[in-house]
PDB file of C-alpha atoms in Angstrom:
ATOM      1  CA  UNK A   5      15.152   8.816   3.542  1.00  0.00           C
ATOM      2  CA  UNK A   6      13.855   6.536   0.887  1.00  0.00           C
ATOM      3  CA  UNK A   7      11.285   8.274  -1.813  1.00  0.00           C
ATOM      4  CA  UNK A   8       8.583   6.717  -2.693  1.00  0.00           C
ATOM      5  CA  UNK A   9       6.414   6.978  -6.077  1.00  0.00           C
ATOM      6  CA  UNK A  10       2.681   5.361  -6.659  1.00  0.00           C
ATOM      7  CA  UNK A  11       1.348   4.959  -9.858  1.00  0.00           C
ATOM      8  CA  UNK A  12      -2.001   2.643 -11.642  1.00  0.00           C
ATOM      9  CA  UNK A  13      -4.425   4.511 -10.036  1.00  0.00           C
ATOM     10  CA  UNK A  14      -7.368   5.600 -12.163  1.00  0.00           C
ATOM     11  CA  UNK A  15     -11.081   5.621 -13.203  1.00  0.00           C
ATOM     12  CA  UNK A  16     -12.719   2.047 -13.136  1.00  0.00           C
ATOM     13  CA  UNK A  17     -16.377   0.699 -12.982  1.00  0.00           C
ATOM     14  CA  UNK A  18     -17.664  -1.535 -10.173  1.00  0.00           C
ATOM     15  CA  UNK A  19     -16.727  -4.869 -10.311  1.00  0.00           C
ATOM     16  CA  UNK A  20     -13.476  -3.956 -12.063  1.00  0.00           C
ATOM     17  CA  UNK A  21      -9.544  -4.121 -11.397  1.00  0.00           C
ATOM     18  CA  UNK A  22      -6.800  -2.068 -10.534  1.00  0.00           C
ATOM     19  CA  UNK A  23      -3.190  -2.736  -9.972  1.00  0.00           C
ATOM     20  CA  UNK A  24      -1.022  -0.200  -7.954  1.00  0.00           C
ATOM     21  CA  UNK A  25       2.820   0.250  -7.842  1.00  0.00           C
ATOM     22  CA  UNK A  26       4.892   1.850  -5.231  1.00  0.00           C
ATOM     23  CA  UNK A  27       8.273   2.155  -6.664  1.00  0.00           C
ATOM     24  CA  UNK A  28      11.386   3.460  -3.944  1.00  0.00           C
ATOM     25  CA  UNK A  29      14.589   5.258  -4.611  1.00  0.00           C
ATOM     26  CA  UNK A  30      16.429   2.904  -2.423  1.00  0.00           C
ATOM     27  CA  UNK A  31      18.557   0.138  -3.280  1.00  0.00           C
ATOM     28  CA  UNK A  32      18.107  -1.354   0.228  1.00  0.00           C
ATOM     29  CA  UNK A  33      14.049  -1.455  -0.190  1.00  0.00           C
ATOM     30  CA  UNK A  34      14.010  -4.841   0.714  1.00  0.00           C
ATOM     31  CA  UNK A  35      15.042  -3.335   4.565  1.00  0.00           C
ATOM     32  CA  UNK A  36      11.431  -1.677   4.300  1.00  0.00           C
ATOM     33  CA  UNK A  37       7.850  -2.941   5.562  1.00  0.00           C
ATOM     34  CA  UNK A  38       5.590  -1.176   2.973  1.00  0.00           C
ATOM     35  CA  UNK A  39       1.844  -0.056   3.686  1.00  0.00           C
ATOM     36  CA  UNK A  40      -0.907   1.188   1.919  1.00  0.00           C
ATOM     37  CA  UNK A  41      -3.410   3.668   3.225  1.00  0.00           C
ATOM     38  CA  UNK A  42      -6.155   4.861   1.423  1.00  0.00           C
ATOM     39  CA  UNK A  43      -8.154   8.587   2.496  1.00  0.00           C
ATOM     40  CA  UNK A  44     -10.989   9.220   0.737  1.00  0.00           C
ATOM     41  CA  UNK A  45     -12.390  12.550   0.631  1.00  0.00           C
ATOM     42  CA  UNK A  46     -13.898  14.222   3.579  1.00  0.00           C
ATOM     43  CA  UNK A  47     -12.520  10.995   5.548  1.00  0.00           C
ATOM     44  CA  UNK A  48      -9.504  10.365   7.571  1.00  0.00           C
ATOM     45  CA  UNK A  49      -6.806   8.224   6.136  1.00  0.00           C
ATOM     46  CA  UNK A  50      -7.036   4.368   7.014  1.00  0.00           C
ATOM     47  CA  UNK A  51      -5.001   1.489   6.800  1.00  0.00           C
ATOM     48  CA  UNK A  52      -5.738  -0.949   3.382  1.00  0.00           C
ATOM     49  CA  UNK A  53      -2.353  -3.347   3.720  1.00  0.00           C
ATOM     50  CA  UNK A  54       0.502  -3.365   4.703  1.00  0.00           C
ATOM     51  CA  UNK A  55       3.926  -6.245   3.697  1.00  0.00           C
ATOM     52  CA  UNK A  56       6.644  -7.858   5.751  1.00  0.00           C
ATOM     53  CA  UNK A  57      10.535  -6.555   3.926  1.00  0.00           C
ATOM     54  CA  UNK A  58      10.934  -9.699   2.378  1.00  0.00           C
ATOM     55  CA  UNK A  59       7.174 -10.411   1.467  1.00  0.00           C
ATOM     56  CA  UNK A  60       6.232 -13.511   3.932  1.00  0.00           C
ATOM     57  CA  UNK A  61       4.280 -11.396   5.839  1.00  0.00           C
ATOM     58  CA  UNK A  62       1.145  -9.971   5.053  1.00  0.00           C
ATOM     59  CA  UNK A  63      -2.122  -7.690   6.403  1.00  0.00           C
ATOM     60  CA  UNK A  64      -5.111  -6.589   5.196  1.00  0.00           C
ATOM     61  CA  UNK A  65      -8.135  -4.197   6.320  1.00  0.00           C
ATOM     62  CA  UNK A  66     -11.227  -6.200   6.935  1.00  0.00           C
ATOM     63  CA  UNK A  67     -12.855  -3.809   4.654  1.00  0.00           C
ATOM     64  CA  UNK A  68     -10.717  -5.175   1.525  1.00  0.00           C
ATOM     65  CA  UNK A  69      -9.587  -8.702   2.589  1.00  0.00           C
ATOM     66  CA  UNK A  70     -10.218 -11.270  -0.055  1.00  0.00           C
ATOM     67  CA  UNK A  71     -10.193  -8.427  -3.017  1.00  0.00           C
ATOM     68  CA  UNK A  72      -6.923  -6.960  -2.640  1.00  0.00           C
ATOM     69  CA  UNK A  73      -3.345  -8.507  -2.632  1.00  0.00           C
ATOM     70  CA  UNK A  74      -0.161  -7.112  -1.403  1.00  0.00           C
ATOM     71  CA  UNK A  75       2.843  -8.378  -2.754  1.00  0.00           C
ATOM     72  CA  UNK A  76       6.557  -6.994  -3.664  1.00  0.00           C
ATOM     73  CA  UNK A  77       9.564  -7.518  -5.862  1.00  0.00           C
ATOM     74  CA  UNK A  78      12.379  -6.405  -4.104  1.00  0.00           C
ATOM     75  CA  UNK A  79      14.844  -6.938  -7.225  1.00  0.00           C
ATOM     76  CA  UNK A  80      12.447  -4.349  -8.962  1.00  0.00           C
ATOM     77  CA  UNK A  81      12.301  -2.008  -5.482  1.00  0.00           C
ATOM     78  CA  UNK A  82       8.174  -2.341  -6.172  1.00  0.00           C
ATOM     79  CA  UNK A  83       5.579  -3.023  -3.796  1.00  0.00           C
ATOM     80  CA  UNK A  84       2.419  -4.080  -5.534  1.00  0.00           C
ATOM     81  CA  UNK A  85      -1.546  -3.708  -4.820  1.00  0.00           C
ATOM     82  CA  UNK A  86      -3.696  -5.742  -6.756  1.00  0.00           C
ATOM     83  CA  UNK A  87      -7.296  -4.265  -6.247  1.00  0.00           C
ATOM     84  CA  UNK A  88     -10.169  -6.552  -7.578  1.00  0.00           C
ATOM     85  CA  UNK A  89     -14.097  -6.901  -7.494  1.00  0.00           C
ATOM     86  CA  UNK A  90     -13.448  -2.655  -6.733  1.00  0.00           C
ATOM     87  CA  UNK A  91     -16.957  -1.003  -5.145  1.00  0.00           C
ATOM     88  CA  UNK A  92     -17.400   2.535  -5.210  1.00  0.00           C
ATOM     89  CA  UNK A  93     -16.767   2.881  -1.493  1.00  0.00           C
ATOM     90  CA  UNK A  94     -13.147   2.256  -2.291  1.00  0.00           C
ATOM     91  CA  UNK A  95     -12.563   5.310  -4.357  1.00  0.00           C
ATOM     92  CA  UNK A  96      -9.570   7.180  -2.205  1.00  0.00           C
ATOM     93  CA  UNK A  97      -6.448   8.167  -2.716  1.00  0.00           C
ATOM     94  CA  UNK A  98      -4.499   5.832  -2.073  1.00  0.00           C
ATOM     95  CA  UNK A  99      -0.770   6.214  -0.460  1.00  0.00           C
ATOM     96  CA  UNK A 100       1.958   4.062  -0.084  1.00  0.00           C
ATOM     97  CA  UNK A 101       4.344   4.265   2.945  1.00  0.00           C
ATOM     98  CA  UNK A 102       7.843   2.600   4.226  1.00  0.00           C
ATOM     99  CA  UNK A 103       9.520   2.341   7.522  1.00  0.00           C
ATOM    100  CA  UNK A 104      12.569   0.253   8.267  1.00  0.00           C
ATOM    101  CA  UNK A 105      12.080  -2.746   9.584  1.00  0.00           C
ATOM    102  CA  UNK A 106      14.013  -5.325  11.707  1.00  0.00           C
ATOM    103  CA  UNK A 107      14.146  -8.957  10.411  1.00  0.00           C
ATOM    104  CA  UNK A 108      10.927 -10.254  12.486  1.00  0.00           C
ATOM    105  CA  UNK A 109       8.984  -7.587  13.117  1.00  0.00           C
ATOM    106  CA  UNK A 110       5.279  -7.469  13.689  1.00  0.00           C
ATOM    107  CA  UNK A 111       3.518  -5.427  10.971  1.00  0.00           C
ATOM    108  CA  UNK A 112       2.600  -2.185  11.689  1.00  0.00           C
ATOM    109  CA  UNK A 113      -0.863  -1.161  10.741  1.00  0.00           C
ATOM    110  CA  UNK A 114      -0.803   2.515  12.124  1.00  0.00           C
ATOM    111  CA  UNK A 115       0.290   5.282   9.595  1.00  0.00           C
ATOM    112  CA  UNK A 116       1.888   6.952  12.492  1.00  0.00           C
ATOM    113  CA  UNK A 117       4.824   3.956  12.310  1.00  0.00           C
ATOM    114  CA  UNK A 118       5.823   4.828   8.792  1.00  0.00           C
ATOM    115  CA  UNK A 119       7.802   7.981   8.610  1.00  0.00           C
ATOM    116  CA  UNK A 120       8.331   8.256   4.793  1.00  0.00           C
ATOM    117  CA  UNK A 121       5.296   8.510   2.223  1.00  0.00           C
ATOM    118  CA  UNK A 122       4.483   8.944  -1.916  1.00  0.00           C
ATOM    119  CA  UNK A 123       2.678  11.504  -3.346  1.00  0.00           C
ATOM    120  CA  UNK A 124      -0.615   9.540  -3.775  1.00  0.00           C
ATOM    121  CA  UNK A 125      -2.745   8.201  -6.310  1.00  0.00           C
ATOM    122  CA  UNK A 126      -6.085   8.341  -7.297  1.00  0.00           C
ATOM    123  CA  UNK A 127      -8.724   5.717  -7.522  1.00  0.00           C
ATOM    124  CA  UNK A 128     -12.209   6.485  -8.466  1.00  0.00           C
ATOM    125  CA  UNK A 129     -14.971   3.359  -8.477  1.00  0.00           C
ATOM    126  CA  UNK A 130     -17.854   4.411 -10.591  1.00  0.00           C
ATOM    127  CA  UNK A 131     -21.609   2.482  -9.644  1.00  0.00           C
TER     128      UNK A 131
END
């Protein structure tokens, strides 16, 4: 089962910038469709983004499309979120998830398709 590990998260004012990493264990990463799901407290946990295995796919909550970009480096096993113009209703923890996926797949935007998860990070947007 591939591990995965999320780091960047933090404390940043409205307006501002964050970029999250997802790092996995697994040499074969670039077999993985990554997705990143965000629960905020008191909430249940909802889909942000999610990326094809070899990046040419893309999706994106309504919610966050247009601020945030998904994108991955397979030689470095890292799947990136860039998180910009952040507003306090973003502030979550945010987890990143993997499933194997075939070749053409459709992206899965349900956290129930992705059995293996990090640990979470946290991302507080201050008004």
């Amino acid at each position: 089962q591939v591990q995965l590990v999320e780091s960047g998260g933090g404390l940043v004012q409205a307006g501002g910038s964050l970029r999250l990493s997802c790092a996995t264990s697994d040499r074969t990463s670039s077999s993985y469709a990554i997705g990143w799901f965000r629960q905020a407290a008191g909430k249940e946990r909802e889909f942000v983004a999610a990326i094809s295995r070899r990046g040419s796919g893309t999706a994106y909550a309504d919610s966050v499309k247009g601020r945030f970009t998904i994108s991955r480096d397979n030689a470095k096993n890292t799947v990136y979120l860039q998180m910009n113009s952040l507003k306090p209703e973003d502030t979550a923890v945010y987890y990143c998830a993997a499933r194997w996926a075939a070749l053409i797949e459709t992206i899965k935007l349900m956290s129930e398709d992705y059995p293996a998860w990090g640990q979470g990070t946290q991302v507080t947007v201050s008004s």
